[in-house]
């Protein structure tokens, strides 16, 4: 009986080992399938990301083509009627002390009183247009 008892114990151990091997095989196959699905999904998302990056670059290039600075300047001048500012529209103020302000206008040559009055009226009419 000892021999049959030993054989039955060995058979039970063998069955347990086979079951452990089958369970580990099923688990490893399941893990492999999950890993393959994740890798496949990652490749899909990477391809989508690259497509979107390329679309973004195309849109940026199209935007730069459409917003050409010369075209914007032409549109502003011709359609909107805007004009570039001239030298007399910009003046610099220097504060020498707290109760005195001095304005310098070195760019303009000495003008007559009438030409200065005409410039003032042109500035005023420019702002009313």
mmCIF file with all atom_site columns, C-alpha atoms in Angstrom:
data_model
loop_
_atom_site.group_PDB
_atom_site.id
_atom_site.type_symbol
_atom_site.label_atom_id
_atom_site.label_alt_id
_atom_site.label_comp_id
_atom_site.label_asym_id
_atom_site.label_entity_id
_atom_site.label_seq_id
_atom_site.pdbx_PDB_ins_code
_atom_site.Cartn_x
_atom_site.Cartn_y
_atom_site.Cartn_z
_atom_site.occupancy
_atom_site.B_iso_or_equiv
_atom_site.pdbx_formal_charge
_atom_site.auth_seq_id
_atom_site.auth_comp_id
_atom_site.auth_asym_id
_atom_site.auth_atom_id
_atom_site.pdbx_PDB_model_num
ATOM 1   C CA . UNK A 1 1   ? 0.000   0.000   0.000   1.00 0.00 ? 1   UNK A CA 1
ATOM 2   C CA . UNK A 1 2   ? 2.837   2.291   0.555   1.00 0.00 ? 2   UNK A CA 1
ATOM 3   C CA . UNK A 1 3   ? 3.787   1.957   -3.040  1.00 0.00 ? 3   UNK A CA 1
ATOM 4   C CA . UNK A 1 4   ? 0.273   2.720   -4.295  1.00 0.00 ? 4   UNK A CA 1
ATOM 5   C CA . UNK A 1 5   ? 0.002   5.556   -1.797  1.00 0.00 ? 5   UNK A CA 1
ATOM 6   C CA . UNK A 1 6   ? 3.315   6.980   -3.019  1.00 0.00 ? 6   UNK A CA 1
ATOM 7   C CA . UNK A 1 7   ? 2.160   6.629   -6.642  1.00 0.00 ? 7   UNK A CA 1
ATOM 8   C CA . UNK A 1 8   ? -1.097  8.435   -5.890  1.00 0.00 ? 8   UNK A CA 1
ATOM 9   C CA . UNK A 1 9   ? 0.809   11.256  -4.192  1.00 0.00 ? 9   UNK A CA 1
ATOM 10  C CA . UNK A 1 10  ? 3.137   11.509  -7.201  1.00 0.00 ? 10  UNK A CA 1
ATOM 11  C CA . UNK A 1 11  ? 0.114   11.521  -9.521  1.00 0.00 ? 11  UNK A CA 1
ATOM 12  C CA . UNK A 1 12  ? -1.501  14.311  -7.501  1.00 0.00 ? 12  UNK A CA 1
ATOM 13  C CA . UNK A 1 13  ? 1.736   16.310  -7.583  1.00 0.00 ? 13  UNK A CA 1
ATOM 14  C CA . UNK A 1 14  ? 2.017   15.742  -11.348 1.00 0.00 ? 14  UNK A CA 1
ATOM 15  C CA . UNK A 1 15  ? -1.581  16.850  -11.874 1.00 0.00 ? 15  UNK A CA 1
ATOM 16  C CA . UNK A 1 16  ? -0.968  19.942  -9.735  1.00 0.00 ? 16  UNK A CA 1
ATOM 17  C CA . UNK A 1 17  ? 2.180   20.766  -11.729 1.00 0.00 ? 17  UNK A CA 1
ATOM 18  C CA . UNK A 1 18  ? 0.332   20.329  -15.027 1.00 0.00 ? 18  UNK A CA 1
ATOM 19  C CA . UNK A 1 19  ? -2.470  22.576  -13.752 1.00 0.00 ? 19  UNK A CA 1
ATOM 20  C CA . UNK A 1 20  ? 0.035   25.214  -12.627 1.00 0.00 ? 20  UNK A CA 1
ATOM 21  C CA . UNK A 1 21  ? 1.713   25.059  -16.042 1.00 0.00 ? 21  UNK A CA 1
ATOM 22  C CA . UNK A 1 22  ? -1.643  25.379  -17.830 1.00 0.00 ? 22  UNK A CA 1
ATOM 23  C CA . UNK A 1 23  ? -2.685  28.328  -15.664 1.00 0.00 ? 23  UNK A CA 1
ATOM 24  C CA . UNK A 1 24  ? 0.662   30.071  -16.212 1.00 0.00 ? 24  UNK A CA 1
ATOM 25  C CA . UNK A 1 25  ? 0.391   29.362  -19.968 1.00 0.00 ? 25  UNK A CA 1
ATOM 26  C CA . UNK A 1 26  ? -3.118  30.869  -20.087 1.00 0.00 ? 26  UNK A CA 1
ATOM 27  C CA . UNK A 1 27  ? -1.997  33.889  -18.078 1.00 0.00 ? 27  UNK A CA 1
ATOM 28  C CA . UNK A 1 28  ? 1.086   34.444  -20.265 1.00 0.00 ? 28  UNK A CA 1
ATOM 29  C CA . UNK A 1 29  ? -1.000  34.169  -23.464 1.00 0.00 ? 29  UNK A CA 1
ATOM 30  C CA . UNK A 1 30  ? -3.505  36.637  -22.002 1.00 0.00 ? 30  UNK A CA 1
ATOM 31  C CA . UNK A 1 31  ? -0.695  39.041  -21.074 1.00 0.00 ? 31  UNK A CA 1
ATOM 32  C CA . UNK A 1 32  ? 0.802   38.705  -24.557 1.00 0.00 ? 32  UNK A CA 1
ATOM 33  C CA . UNK A 1 33  ? -2.559  39.507  -26.154 1.00 0.00 ? 33  UNK A CA 1
ATOM 34  C CA . UNK A 1 34  ? -3.035  42.554  -23.925 1.00 0.00 ? 34  UNK A CA 1
ATOM 35  C CA . UNK A 1 35  ? 0.487   43.755  -24.688 1.00 0.00 ? 35  UNK A CA 1
ATOM 36  C CA . UNK A 1 36  ? -0.077  43.304  -28.427 1.00 0.00 ? 36  UNK A CA 1
ATOM 37  C CA . UNK A 1 37  ? -3.333  45.296  -28.222 1.00 0.00 ? 37  UNK A CA 1
ATOM 38  C CA . UNK A 1 38  ? -1.613  48.113  -26.325 1.00 0.00 ? 38  UNK A CA 1
ATOM 39  C CA . UNK A 1 39  ? 1.258   48.233  -28.811 1.00 0.00 ? 39  UNK A CA 1
ATOM 40  C CA . UNK A 1 40  ? -1.214  48.284  -31.707 1.00 0.00 ? 40  UNK A CA 1
ATOM 41  C CA . UNK A 1 41  ? -3.248  51.073  -30.088 1.00 0.00 ? 41  UNK A CA 1
ATOM 42  C CA . UNK A 1 42  ? -0.047  53.036  -29.396 1.00 0.00 ? 42  UNK A CA 1
ATOM 43  C CA . UNK A 1 43  ? 0.966   52.759  -33.054 1.00 0.00 ? 43  UNK A CA 1
ATOM 44  C CA . UNK A 1 44  ? -2.483  53.964  -34.132 1.00 0.00 ? 44  UNK A CA 1
ATOM 45  C CA . UNK A 1 45  ? -2.359  56.943  -31.782 1.00 0.00 ? 45  UNK A CA 1
ATOM 46  C CA . UNK A 1 46  ? 1.190   57.786  -32.865 1.00 0.00 ? 46  UNK A CA 1
ATOM 47  C CA . UNK A 1 47  ? 0.096   57.758  -36.513 1.00 0.00 ? 47  UNK A CA 1
ATOM 48  C CA . UNK A 1 48  ? -2.862  60.020  -35.665 1.00 0.00 ? 48  UNK A CA 1
ATOM 49  C CA . UNK A 1 49  ? -0.554  62.374  -33.748 1.00 0.00 ? 49  UNK A CA 1
ATOM 50  C CA . UNK A 1 50  ? 1.834   62.596  -36.703 1.00 0.00 ? 50  UNK A CA 1
ATOM 51  C CA . UNK A 1 51  ? -1.097  63.330  -39.027 1.00 0.00 ? 51  UNK A CA 1
ATOM 52  C CA . UNK A 1 52  ? -2.309  66.104  -36.740 1.00 0.00 ? 52  UNK A CA 1
ATOM 53  C CA . UNK A 1 53  ? 1.198   67.563  -36.463 1.00 0.00 ? 53  UNK A CA 1
ATOM 54  C CA . UNK A 1 54  ? 1.439   67.575  -40.269 1.00 0.00 ? 54  UNK A CA 1
ATOM 55  C CA . UNK A 1 55  ? -1.993  69.211  -40.523 1.00 0.00 ? 55  UNK A CA 1
ATOM 56  C CA . UNK A 1 56  ? -0.890  71.825  -38.002 1.00 0.00 ? 56  UNK A CA 1
ATOM 57  C CA . UNK A 1 57  ? 2.212   72.586  -40.056 1.00 0.00 ? 57  UNK A CA 1
ATOM 58  C CA . UNK A 1 58  ? 0.111   72.855  -43.221 1.00 0.00 ? 58  UNK A CA 1
ATOM 59  C CA . UNK A 1 59  ? -2.263  75.244  -41.468 1.00 0.00 ? 59  UNK A CA 1
ATOM 60  C CA . UNK A 1 60  ? 0.649   77.313  -40.163 1.00 0.00 ? 60  UNK A CA 1
ATOM 61  C CA . UNK A 1 61  ? 2.123   77.576  -43.655 1.00 0.00 ? 61  UNK A CA 1
ATOM 62  C CA . UNK A 1 62  ? -1.273  78.519  -45.088 1.00 0.00 ? 62  UNK A CA 1
ATOM 63  C CA . UNK A 1 63  ? -1.714  81.119  -42.352 1.00 0.00 ? 63  UNK A CA 1
ATOM 64  C CA . UNK A 1 64  ? 1.684   82.626  -43.085 1.00 0.00 ? 64  UNK A CA 1
ATOM 65  C CA . UNK A 1 65  ? 0.851   82.755  -46.798 1.00 0.00 ? 65  UNK A CA 1
ATOM 66  C CA . UNK A 1 66  ? -2.421  84.510  -46.111 1.00 0.00 ? 66  UNK A CA 1
ATOM 67  C CA . UNK A 1 67  ? -0.980  86.988  -43.638 1.00 0.00 ? 67  UNK A CA 1
ATOM 68  C CA . UNK A 1 68  ? 1.792   88.311  -45.805 1.00 0.00 ? 68  UNK A CA 1
ATOM 69  C CA . UNK A 1 69  ? 2.879   91.629  -44.293 1.00 0.00 ? 69  UNK A CA 1
ATOM 70  C CA . UNK A 1 70  ? 2.823   93.395  -47.654 1.00 0.00 ? 70  UNK A CA 1
ATOM 71  C CA . UNK A 1 71  ? -0.722  92.223  -48.307 1.00 0.00 ? 71  UNK A CA 1
ATOM 72  C CA . UNK A 1 72  ? -1.806  93.376  -44.860 1.00 0.00 ? 72  UNK A CA 1
ATOM 73  C CA . UNK A 1 73  ? -0.182  96.760  -45.436 1.00 0.00 ? 73  UNK A CA 1
ATOM 74  C CA . UNK A 1 74  ? -1.812  97.103  -48.858 1.00 0.00 ? 74  UNK A CA 1
ATOM 75  C CA . UNK A 1 75  ? -5.191  96.163  -47.386 1.00 0.00 ? 75  UNK A CA 1
ATOM 76  C CA . UNK A 1 76  ? -4.801  98.681  -44.570 1.00 0.00 ? 76  UNK A CA 1
ATOM 77  C CA . UNK A 1 77  ? -3.852  101.488 -46.942 1.00 0.00 ? 77  UNK A CA 1
ATOM 78  C CA . UNK A 1 78  ? -6.162  100.755 -49.876 1.00 0.00 ? 78  UNK A CA 1
ATOM 79  C CA . UNK A 1 79  ? -9.267  99.291  -48.262 1.00 0.00 ? 79  UNK A CA 1
ATOM 80  C CA . UNK A 1 80  ? -9.276  100.794 -44.775 1.00 0.00 ? 80  UNK A CA 1
ATOM 81  C CA . UNK A 1 81  ? -7.743  104.100 -45.808 1.00 0.00 ? 81  UNK A CA 1
ATOM 82  C CA . UNK A 1 82  ? -5.066  104.060 -43.106 1.00 0.00 ? 82  UNK A CA 1
ATOM 83  C CA . UNK A 1 83  ? -1.885  106.061 -43.512 1.00 0.00 ? 83  UNK A CA 1
ATOM 84  C CA . UNK A 1 84  ? 1.585   105.730 -42.111 1.00 0.00 ? 84  UNK A CA 1
ATOM 85  C CA . UNK A 1 85  ? 2.384   108.226 -39.413 1.00 0.00 ? 85  UNK A CA 1
ATOM 86  C CA . UNK A 1 86  ? 4.692   111.057 -40.260 1.00 0.00 ? 86  UNK A CA 1
ATOM 87  C CA . UNK A 1 87  ? 7.456   112.650 -38.233 1.00 0.00 ? 87  UNK A CA 1
ATOM 88  C CA . UNK A 1 88  ? 5.313   115.460 -36.862 1.00 0.00 ? 88  UNK A CA 1
ATOM 89  C CA . UNK A 1 89  ? 2.895   112.998 -35.258 1.00 0.00 ? 89  UNK A CA 1
ATOM 90  C CA . UNK A 1 90  ? 5.520   111.772 -32.803 1.00 0.00 ? 90  UNK A CA 1
ATOM 91  C CA . UNK A 1 91  ? 7.017   114.080 -30.228 1.00 0.00 ? 91  UNK A CA 1
ATOM 92  C CA . UNK A 1 92  ? 9.344   113.281 -27.382 1.00 0.00 ? 92  UNK A CA 1
ATOM 93  C CA . UNK A 1 93  ? 8.863   114.789 -23.947 1.00 0.00 ? 93  UNK A CA 1
ATOM 94  C CA . UNK A 1 94  ? 11.765  115.163 -21.554 1.00 0.00 ? 94  UNK A CA 1
ATOM 95  C CA . UNK A 1 95  ? 11.132  115.811 -17.863 1.00 0.00 ? 95  UNK A CA 1
ATOM 96  C CA . UNK A 1 96  ? 13.937  117.942 -16.461 1.00 0.00 ? 96  UNK A CA 1
ATOM 97  C CA . UNK A 1 97  ? 12.259  118.532 -13.113 1.00 0.00 ? 97  UNK A CA 1
ATOM 98  C CA . UNK A 1 98  ? 8.868   117.911 -11.566 1.00 0.00 ? 98  UNK A CA 1
ATOM 99  C CA . UNK A 1 99  ? 7.216   121.238 -12.437 1.00 0.00 ? 99  UNK A CA 1
ATOM 100 C CA . UNK A 1 100 ? 8.577   121.840 -15.931 1.00 0.00 ? 100 UNK A CA 1
ATOM 101 C CA . UNK A 1 101 ? 8.126   119.943 -19.204 1.00 0.00 ? 101 UNK A CA 1
ATOM 102 C CA . UNK A 1 102 ? 10.145  120.613 -22.333 1.00 0.00 ? 102 UNK A CA 1
ATOM 103 C CA . UNK A 1 103 ? 9.244   119.245 -25.775 1.00 0.00 ? 103 UNK A CA 1
ATOM 104 C CA . UNK A 1 104 ? 11.929  118.777 -28.404 1.00 0.00 ? 104 UNK A CA 1
ATOM 105 C CA . UNK A 1 105 ? 11.285  118.351 -32.094 1.00 0.00 ? 105 UNK A CA 1
ATOM 106 C CA . UNK A 1 106 ? 14.674  118.051 -33.763 1.00 0.00 ? 106 UNK A CA 1
ATOM 107 C CA . UNK A 1 107 ? 13.501  116.244 -36.903 1.00 0.00 ? 107 UNK A CA 1
ATOM 108 C CA . UNK A 1 108 ? 11.589  119.158 -38.404 1.00 0.00 ? 108 UNK A CA 1
ATOM 109 C CA . UNK A 1 109 ? 13.441  122.106 -39.900 1.00 0.00 ? 109 UNK A CA 1
ATOM 110 C CA . UNK A 1 110 ? 12.529  125.648 -38.935 1.00 0.00 ? 110 UNK A CA 1
ATOM 111 C CA . UNK A 1 111 ? 9.148   126.413 -40.486 1.00 0.00 ? 111 UNK A CA 1
ATOM 112 C CA . UNK A 1 112 ? 7.152   129.552 -40.873 1.00 0.00 ? 112 UNK A CA 1
ATOM 113 C CA . UNK A 1 113 ? 4.134   130.305 -38.722 1.00 0.00 ? 113 UNK A CA 1
ATOM 114 C CA . UNK A 1 114 ? 1.734   129.632 -41.592 1.00 0.00 ? 114 UNK A CA 1
ATOM 115 C CA . UNK A 1 115 ? 3.211   126.219 -42.346 1.00 0.00 ? 115 UNK A CA 1
ATOM 116 C CA . UNK A 1 116 ? 2.927   125.277 -38.669 1.00 0.00 ? 116 UNK A CA 1
ATOM 117 C CA . UNK A 1 117 ? -0.724  126.397 -38.573 1.00 0.00 ? 117 UNK A CA 1
ATOM 118 C CA . UNK A 1 118 ? -1.386  124.364 -41.728 1.00 0.00 ? 118 UNK A CA 1
ATOM 119 C CA . UNK A 1 119 ? 0.266   121.306 -40.137 1.00 0.00 ? 119 UNK A CA 1
ATOM 120 C CA . UNK A 1 120 ? -1.893  121.712 -37.019 1.00 0.00 ? 120 UNK A CA 1
ATOM 121 C CA . UNK A 1 121 ? -5.062  121.914 -39.112 1.00 0.00 ? 121 UNK A CA 1
ATOM 122 C CA . UNK A 1 122 ? -4.045  118.867 -41.140 1.00 0.00 ? 122 UNK A CA 1
ATOM 123 C CA . UNK A 1 123 ? -3.487  116.922 -37.918 1.00 0.00 ? 123 UNK A CA 1
ATOM 124 C CA . UNK A 1 124 ? -6.884  117.993 -36.589 1.00 0.00 ? 124 UNK A CA 1
ATOM 125 C CA . UNK A 1 125 ? -8.695  117.079 -39.820 1.00 0.00 ? 125 UNK A CA 1
ATOM 126 C CA . UNK A 1 126 ? -6.841  113.745 -39.865 1.00 0.00 ? 126 UNK A CA 1
ATOM 127 C CA . UNK A 1 127 ? -8.316  112.798 -36.502 1.00 0.00 ? 127 UNK A CA 1
ATOM 128 C CA . UNK A 1 128 ? -11.831 113.841 -37.510 1.00 0.00 ? 128 UNK A CA 1
ATOM 129 C CA . UNK A 1 129 ? -11.783 111.668 -40.663 1.00 0.00 ? 129 UNK A CA 1
#
